[in-house]
mmCIF file with all atom_site columns, C-alpha atoms in Angstrom:
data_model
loop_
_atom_site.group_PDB
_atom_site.id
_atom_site.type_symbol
_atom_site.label_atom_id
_atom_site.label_alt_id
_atom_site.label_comp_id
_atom_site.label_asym_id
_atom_site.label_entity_id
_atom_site.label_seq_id
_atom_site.pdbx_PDB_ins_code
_atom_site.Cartn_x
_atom_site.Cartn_y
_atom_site.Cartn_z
_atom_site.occupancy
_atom_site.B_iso_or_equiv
_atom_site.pdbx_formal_charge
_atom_site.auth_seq_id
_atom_site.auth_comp_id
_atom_site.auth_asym_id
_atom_site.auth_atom_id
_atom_site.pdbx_PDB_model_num
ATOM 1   C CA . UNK A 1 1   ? 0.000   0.000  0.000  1.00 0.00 ? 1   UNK A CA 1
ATOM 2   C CA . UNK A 1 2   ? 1.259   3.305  -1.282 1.00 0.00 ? 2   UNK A CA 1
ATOM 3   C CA . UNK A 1 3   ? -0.221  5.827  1.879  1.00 0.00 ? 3   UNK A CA 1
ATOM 4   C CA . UNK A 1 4   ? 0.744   4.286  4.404  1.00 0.00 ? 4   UNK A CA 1
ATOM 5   C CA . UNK A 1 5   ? 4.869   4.543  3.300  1.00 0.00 ? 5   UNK A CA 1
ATOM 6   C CA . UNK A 1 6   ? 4.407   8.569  1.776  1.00 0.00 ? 6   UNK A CA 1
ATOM 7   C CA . UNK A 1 7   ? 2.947   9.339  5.370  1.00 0.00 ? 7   UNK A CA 1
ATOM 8   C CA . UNK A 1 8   ? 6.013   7.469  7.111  1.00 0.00 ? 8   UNK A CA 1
ATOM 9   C CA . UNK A 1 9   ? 8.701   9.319  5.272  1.00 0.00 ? 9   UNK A CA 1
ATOM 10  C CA . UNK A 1 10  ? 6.696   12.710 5.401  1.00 0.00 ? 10  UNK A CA 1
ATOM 11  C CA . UNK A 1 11  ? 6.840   12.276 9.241  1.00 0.00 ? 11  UNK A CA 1
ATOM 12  C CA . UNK A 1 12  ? 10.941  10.915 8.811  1.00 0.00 ? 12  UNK A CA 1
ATOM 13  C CA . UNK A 1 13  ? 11.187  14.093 6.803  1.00 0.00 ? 13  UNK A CA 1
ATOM 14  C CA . UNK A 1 14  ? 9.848   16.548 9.197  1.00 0.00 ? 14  UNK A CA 1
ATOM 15  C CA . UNK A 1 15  ? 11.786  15.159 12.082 1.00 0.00 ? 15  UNK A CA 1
ATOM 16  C CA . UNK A 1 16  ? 14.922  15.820 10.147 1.00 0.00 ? 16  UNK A CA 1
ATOM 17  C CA . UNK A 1 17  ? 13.873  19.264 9.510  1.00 0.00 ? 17  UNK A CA 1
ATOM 18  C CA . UNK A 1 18  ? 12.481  20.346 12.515 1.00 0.00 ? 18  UNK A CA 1
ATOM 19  C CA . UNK A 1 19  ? 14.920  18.862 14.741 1.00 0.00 ? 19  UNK A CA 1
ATOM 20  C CA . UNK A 1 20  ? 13.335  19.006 18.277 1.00 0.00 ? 20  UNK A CA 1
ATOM 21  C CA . UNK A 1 21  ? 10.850  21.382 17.710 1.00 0.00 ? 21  UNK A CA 1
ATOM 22  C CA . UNK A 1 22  ? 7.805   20.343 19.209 1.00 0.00 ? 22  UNK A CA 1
ATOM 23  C CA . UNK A 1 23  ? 4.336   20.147 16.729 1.00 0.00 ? 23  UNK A CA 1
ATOM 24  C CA . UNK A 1 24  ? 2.052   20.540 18.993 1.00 0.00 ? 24  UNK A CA 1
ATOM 25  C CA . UNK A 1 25  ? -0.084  23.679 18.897 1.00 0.00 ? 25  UNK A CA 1
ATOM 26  C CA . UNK A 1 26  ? 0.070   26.681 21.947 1.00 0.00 ? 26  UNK A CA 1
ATOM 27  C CA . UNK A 1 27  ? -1.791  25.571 25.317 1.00 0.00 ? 27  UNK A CA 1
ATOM 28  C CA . UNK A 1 28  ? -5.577  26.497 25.006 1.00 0.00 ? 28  UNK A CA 1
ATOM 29  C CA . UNK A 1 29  ? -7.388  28.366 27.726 1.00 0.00 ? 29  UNK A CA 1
ATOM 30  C CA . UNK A 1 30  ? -11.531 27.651 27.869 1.00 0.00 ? 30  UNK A CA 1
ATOM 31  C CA . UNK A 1 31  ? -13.646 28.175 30.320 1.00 0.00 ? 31  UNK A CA 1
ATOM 32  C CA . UNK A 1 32  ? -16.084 25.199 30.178 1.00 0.00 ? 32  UNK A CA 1
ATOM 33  C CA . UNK A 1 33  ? -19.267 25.498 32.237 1.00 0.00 ? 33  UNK A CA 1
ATOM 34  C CA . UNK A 1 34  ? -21.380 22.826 32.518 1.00 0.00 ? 34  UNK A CA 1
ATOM 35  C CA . UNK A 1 35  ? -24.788 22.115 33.956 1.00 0.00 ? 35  UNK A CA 1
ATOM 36  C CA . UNK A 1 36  ? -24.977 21.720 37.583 1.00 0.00 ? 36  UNK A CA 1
ATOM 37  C CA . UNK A 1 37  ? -28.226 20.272 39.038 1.00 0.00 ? 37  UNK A CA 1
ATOM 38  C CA . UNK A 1 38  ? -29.135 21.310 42.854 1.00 0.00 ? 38  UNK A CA 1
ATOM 39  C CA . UNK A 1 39  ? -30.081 19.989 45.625 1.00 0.00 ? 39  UNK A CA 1
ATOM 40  C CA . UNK A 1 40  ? -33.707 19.352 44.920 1.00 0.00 ? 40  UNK A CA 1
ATOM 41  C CA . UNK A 1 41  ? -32.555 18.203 41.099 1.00 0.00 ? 41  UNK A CA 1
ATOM 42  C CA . UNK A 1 42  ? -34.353 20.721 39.158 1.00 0.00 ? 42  UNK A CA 1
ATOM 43  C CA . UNK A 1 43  ? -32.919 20.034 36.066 1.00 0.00 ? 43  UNK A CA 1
ATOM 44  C CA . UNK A 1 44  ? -31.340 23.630 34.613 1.00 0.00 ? 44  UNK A CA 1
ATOM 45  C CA . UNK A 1 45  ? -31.861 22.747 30.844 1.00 0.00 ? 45  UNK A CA 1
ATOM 46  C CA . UNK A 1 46  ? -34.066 24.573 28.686 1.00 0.00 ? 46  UNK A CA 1
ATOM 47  C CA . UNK A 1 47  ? -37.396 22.142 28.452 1.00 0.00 ? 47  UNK A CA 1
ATOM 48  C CA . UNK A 1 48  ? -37.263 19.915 25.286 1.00 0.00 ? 48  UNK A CA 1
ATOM 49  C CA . UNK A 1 49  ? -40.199 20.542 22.579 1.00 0.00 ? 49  UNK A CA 1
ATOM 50  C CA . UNK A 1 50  ? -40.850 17.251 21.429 1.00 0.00 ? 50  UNK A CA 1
ATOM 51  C CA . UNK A 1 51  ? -44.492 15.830 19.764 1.00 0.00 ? 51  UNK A CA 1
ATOM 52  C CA . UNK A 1 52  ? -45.740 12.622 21.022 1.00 0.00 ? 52  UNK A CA 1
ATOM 53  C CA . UNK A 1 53  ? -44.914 10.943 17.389 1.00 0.00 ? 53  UNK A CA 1
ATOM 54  C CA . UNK A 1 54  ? -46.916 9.018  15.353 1.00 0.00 ? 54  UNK A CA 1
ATOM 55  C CA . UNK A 1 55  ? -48.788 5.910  16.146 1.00 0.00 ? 55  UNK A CA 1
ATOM 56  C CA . UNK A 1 56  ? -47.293 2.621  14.769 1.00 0.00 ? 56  UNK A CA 1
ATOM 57  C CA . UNK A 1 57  ? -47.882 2.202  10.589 1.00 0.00 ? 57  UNK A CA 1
ATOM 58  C CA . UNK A 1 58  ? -49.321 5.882  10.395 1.00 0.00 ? 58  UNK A CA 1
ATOM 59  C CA . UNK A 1 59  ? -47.702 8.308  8.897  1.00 0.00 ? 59  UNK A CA 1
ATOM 60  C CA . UNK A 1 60  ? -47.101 10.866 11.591 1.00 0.00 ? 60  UNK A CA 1
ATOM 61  C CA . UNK A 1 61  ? -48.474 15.105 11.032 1.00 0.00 ? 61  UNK A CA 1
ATOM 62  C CA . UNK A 1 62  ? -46.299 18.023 11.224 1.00 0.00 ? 62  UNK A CA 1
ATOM 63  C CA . UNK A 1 63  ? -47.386 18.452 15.074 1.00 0.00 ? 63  UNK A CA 1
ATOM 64  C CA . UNK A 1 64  ? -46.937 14.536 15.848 1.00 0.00 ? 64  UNK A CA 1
ATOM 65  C CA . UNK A 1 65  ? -43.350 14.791 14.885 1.00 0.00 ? 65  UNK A CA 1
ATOM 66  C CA . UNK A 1 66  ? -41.844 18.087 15.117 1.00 0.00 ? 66  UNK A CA 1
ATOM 67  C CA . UNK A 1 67  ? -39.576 19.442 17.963 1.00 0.00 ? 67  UNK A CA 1
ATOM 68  C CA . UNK A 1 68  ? -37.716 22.535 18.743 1.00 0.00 ? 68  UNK A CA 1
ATOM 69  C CA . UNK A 1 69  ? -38.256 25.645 17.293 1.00 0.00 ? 69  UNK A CA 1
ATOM 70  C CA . UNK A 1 70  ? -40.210 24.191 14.868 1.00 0.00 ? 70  UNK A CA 1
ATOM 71  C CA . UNK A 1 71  ? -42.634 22.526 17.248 1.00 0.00 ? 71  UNK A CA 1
ATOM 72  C CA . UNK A 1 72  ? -42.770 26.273 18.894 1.00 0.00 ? 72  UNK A CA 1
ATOM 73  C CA . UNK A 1 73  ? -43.462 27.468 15.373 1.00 0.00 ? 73  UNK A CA 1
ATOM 74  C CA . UNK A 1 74  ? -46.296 25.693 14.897 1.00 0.00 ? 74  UNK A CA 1
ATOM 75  C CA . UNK A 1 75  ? -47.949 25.712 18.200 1.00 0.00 ? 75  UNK A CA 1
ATOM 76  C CA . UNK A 1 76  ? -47.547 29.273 18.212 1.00 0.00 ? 76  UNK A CA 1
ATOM 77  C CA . UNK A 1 77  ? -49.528 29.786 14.936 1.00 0.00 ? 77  UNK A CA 1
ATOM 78  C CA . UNK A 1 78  ? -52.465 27.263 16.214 1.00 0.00 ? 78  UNK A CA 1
ATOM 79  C CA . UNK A 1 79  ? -52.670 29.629 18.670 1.00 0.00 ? 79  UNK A CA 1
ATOM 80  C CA . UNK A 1 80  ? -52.616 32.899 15.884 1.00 0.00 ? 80  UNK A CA 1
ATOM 81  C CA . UNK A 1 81  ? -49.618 34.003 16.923 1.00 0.00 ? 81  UNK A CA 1
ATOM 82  C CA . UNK A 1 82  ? -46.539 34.944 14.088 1.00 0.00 ? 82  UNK A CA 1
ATOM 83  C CA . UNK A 1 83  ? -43.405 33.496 16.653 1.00 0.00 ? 83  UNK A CA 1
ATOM 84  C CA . UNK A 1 84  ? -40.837 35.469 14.410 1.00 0.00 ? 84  UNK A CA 1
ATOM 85  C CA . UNK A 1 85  ? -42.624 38.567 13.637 1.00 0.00 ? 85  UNK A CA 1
ATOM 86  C CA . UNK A 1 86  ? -42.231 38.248 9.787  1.00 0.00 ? 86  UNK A CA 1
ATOM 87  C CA . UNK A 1 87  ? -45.078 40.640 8.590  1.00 0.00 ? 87  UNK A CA 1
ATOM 88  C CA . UNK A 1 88  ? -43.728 43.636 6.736  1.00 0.00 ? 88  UNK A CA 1
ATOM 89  C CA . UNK A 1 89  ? -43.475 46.489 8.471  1.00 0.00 ? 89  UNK A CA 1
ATOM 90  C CA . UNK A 1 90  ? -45.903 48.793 7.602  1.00 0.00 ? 90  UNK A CA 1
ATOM 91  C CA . UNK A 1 91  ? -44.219 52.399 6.719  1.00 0.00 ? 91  UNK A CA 1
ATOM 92  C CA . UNK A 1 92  ? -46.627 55.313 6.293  1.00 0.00 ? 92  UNK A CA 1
ATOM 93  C CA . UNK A 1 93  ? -44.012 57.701 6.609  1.00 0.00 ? 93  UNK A CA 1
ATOM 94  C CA . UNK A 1 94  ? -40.529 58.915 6.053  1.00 0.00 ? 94  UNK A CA 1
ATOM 95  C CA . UNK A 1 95  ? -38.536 58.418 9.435  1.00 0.00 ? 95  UNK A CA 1
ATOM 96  C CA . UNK A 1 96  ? -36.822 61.695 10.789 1.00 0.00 ? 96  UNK A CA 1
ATOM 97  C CA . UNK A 1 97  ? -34.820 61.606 14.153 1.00 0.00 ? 97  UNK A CA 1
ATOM 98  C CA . UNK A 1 98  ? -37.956 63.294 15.736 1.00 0.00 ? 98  UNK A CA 1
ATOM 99  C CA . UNK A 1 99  ? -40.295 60.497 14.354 1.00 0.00 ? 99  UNK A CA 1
ATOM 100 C CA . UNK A 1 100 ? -37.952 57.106 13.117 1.00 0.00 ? 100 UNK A CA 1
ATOM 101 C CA . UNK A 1 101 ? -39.775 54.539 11.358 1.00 0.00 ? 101 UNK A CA 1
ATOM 102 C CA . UNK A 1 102 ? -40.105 52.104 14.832 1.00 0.00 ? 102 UNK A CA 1
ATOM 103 C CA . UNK A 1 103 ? -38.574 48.511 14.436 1.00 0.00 ? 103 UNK A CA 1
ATOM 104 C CA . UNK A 1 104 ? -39.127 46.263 17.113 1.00 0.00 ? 104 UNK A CA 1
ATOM 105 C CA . UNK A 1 105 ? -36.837 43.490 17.956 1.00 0.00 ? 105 UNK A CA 1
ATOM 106 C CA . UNK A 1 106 ? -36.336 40.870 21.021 1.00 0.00 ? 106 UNK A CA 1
ATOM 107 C CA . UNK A 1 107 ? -32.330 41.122 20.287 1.00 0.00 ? 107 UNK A CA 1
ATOM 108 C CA . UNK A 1 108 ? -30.320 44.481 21.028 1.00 0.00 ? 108 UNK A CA 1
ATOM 109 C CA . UNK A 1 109 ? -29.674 44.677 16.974 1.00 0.00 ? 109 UNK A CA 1
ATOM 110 C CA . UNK A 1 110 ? -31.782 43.318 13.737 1.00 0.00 ? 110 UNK A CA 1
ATOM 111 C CA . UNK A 1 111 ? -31.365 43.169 9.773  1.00 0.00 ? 111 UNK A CA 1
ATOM 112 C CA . UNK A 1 112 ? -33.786 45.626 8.486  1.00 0.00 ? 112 UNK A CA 1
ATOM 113 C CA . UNK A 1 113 ? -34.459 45.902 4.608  1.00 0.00 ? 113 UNK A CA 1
ATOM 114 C CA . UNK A 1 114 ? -35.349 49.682 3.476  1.00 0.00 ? 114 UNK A CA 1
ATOM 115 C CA . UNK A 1 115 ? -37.271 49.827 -0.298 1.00 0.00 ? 115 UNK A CA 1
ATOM 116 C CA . UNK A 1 116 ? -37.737 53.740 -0.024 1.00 0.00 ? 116 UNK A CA 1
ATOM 117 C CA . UNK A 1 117 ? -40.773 55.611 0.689  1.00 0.00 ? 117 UNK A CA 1
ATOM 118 C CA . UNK A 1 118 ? -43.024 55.535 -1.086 1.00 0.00 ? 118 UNK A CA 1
ATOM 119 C CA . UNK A 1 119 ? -42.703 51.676 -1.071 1.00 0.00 ? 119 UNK A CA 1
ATOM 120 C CA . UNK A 1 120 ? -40.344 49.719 -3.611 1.00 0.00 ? 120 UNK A CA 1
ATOM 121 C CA . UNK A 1 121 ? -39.049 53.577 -4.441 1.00 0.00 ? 121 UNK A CA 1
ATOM 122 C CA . UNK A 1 122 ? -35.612 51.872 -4.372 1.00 0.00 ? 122 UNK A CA 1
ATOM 123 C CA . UNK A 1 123 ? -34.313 48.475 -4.350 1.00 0.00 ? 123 UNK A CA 1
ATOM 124 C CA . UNK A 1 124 ? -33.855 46.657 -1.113 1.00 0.00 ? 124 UNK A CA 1
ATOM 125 C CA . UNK A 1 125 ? -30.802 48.083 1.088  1.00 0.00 ? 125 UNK A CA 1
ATOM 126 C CA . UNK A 1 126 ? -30.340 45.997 3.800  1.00 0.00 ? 126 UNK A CA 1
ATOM 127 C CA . UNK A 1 127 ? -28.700 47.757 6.939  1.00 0.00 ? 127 UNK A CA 1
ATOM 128 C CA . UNK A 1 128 ? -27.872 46.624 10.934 1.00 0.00 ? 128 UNK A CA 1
ATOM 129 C CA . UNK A 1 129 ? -29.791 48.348 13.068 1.00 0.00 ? 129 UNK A CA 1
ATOM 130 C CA . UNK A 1 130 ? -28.992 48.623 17.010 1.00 0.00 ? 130 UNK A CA 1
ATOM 131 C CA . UNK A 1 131 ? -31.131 50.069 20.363 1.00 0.00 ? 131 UNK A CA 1
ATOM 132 C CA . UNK A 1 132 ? -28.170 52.361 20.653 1.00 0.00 ? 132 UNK A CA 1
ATOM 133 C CA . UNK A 1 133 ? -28.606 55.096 18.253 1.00 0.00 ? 133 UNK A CA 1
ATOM 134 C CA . UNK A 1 134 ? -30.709 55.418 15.048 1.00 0.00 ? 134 UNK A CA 1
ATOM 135 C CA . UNK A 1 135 ? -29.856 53.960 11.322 1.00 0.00 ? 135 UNK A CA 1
ATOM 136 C CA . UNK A 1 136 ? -30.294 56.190 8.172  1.00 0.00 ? 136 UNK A CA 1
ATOM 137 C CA . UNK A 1 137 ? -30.525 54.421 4.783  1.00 0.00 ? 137 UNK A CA 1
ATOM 138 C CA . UNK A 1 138 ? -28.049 55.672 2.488  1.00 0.00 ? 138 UNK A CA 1
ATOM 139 C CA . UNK A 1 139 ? -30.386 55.603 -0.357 1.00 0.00 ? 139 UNK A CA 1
ATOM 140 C CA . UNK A 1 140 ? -33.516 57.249 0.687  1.00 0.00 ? 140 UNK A CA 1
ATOM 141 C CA . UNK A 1 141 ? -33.807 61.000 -0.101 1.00 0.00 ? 141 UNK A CA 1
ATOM 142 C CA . UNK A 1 142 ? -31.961 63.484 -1.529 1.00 0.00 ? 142 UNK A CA 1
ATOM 143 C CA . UNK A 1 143 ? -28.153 63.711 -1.591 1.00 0.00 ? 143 UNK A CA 1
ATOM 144 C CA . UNK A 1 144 ? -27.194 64.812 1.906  1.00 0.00 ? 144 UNK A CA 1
ATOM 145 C CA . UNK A 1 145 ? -30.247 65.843 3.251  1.00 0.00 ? 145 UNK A CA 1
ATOM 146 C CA . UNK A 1 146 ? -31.247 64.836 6.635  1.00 0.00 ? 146 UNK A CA 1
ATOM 147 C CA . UNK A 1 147 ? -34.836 63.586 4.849  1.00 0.00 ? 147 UNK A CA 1
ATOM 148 C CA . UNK A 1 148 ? -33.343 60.129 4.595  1.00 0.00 ? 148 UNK A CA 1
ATOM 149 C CA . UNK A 1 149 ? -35.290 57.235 5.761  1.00 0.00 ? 149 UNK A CA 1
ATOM 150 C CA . UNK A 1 150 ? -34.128 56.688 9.540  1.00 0.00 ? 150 UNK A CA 1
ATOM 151 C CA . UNK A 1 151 ? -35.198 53.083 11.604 1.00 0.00 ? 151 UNK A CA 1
ATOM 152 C CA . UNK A 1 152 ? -34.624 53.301 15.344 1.00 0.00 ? 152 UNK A CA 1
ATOM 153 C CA . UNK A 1 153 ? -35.054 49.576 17.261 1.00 0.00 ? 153 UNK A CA 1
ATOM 154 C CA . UNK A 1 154 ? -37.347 49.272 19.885 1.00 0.00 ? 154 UNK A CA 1
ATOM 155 C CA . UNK A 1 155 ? -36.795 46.230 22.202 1.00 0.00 ? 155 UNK A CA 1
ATOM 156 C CA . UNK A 1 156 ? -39.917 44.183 22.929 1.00 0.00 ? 156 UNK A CA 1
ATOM 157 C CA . UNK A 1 157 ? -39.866 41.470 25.376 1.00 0.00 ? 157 UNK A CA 1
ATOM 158 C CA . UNK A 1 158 ? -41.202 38.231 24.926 1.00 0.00 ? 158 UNK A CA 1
ATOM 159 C CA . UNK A 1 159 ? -44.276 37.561 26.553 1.00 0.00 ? 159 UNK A CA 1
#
């Protein structure tokens, strides 16, 4: 076999060259923190979302076998809920910085995609809006002007 003899003289080779240098990489420092149950064994794991599955020889529904986010997905919308927020954001106005068209987020930053006002006046320049200070799209408006489209995040907790 050919591999095995290439890899033996590629390591004879490097300990020629190298000498006594040592090939192994610098020390690593982690912090590793792992889950620590209490006294009273409450377990500290988020809860696992997990469908009861299908019976045996049926083919099992979206809610039978889902789990995770998905399973939170779709529970959510049986309840008429949209989980992620994905409905356009309705703009009926240009954003200044003494009225900013309002984004709300459950994170301290979010994509937001600007098309110009009126709507689709522009293609779609996407931008990263934070809660610290306001975002202007560089597209909306004229030149300079401070008439550009501005988006300030608002954070919403979950309920």
């Amino acid at each position: 076999m050919l591999l095995p003899s290439i890899t033996r003289q590629s390591a004879t080779l490097a300990n020629r060259t190298l000498g006594s240098v040592s090939l192994r990489g610098s020390p690593r420092f982690l912090s590793v923190s792992r889950i620590v149950q209490g006294d009273d064994h409450h377990d500290a794991r988020p809860p696992i979302m997990q469908g009861p599955g299908a019976k045996p020889g049926t083919v099992p529904t979206d809610l039978e076998q889902s789990t995770g986010i998905e399973r939170y997905e779709i529970l959510s919308r049986m309840e008429g809920h949209d989980p992620f927020d994905r409905k356009p954001l309705a703009v009926n106005h240009m954003g200044t910085l003494d009225n900013p068209v309002k984004v709300f987020s459950l994170e301290r930053t979010r994509i937001v995609g600007c098309t110009g006002f009126p709507v689709d006046s522009h293609d779609t320049l996407y931008m990263k809006v934070s809660s610290s200070r306001p975002r202007r799209c560089s597209e909306c408006g004229c030149g300079e002007s401070s008439s550009r489209a501005i988006f300030q995040l608002r954070i919403k907790l979950a309920n």
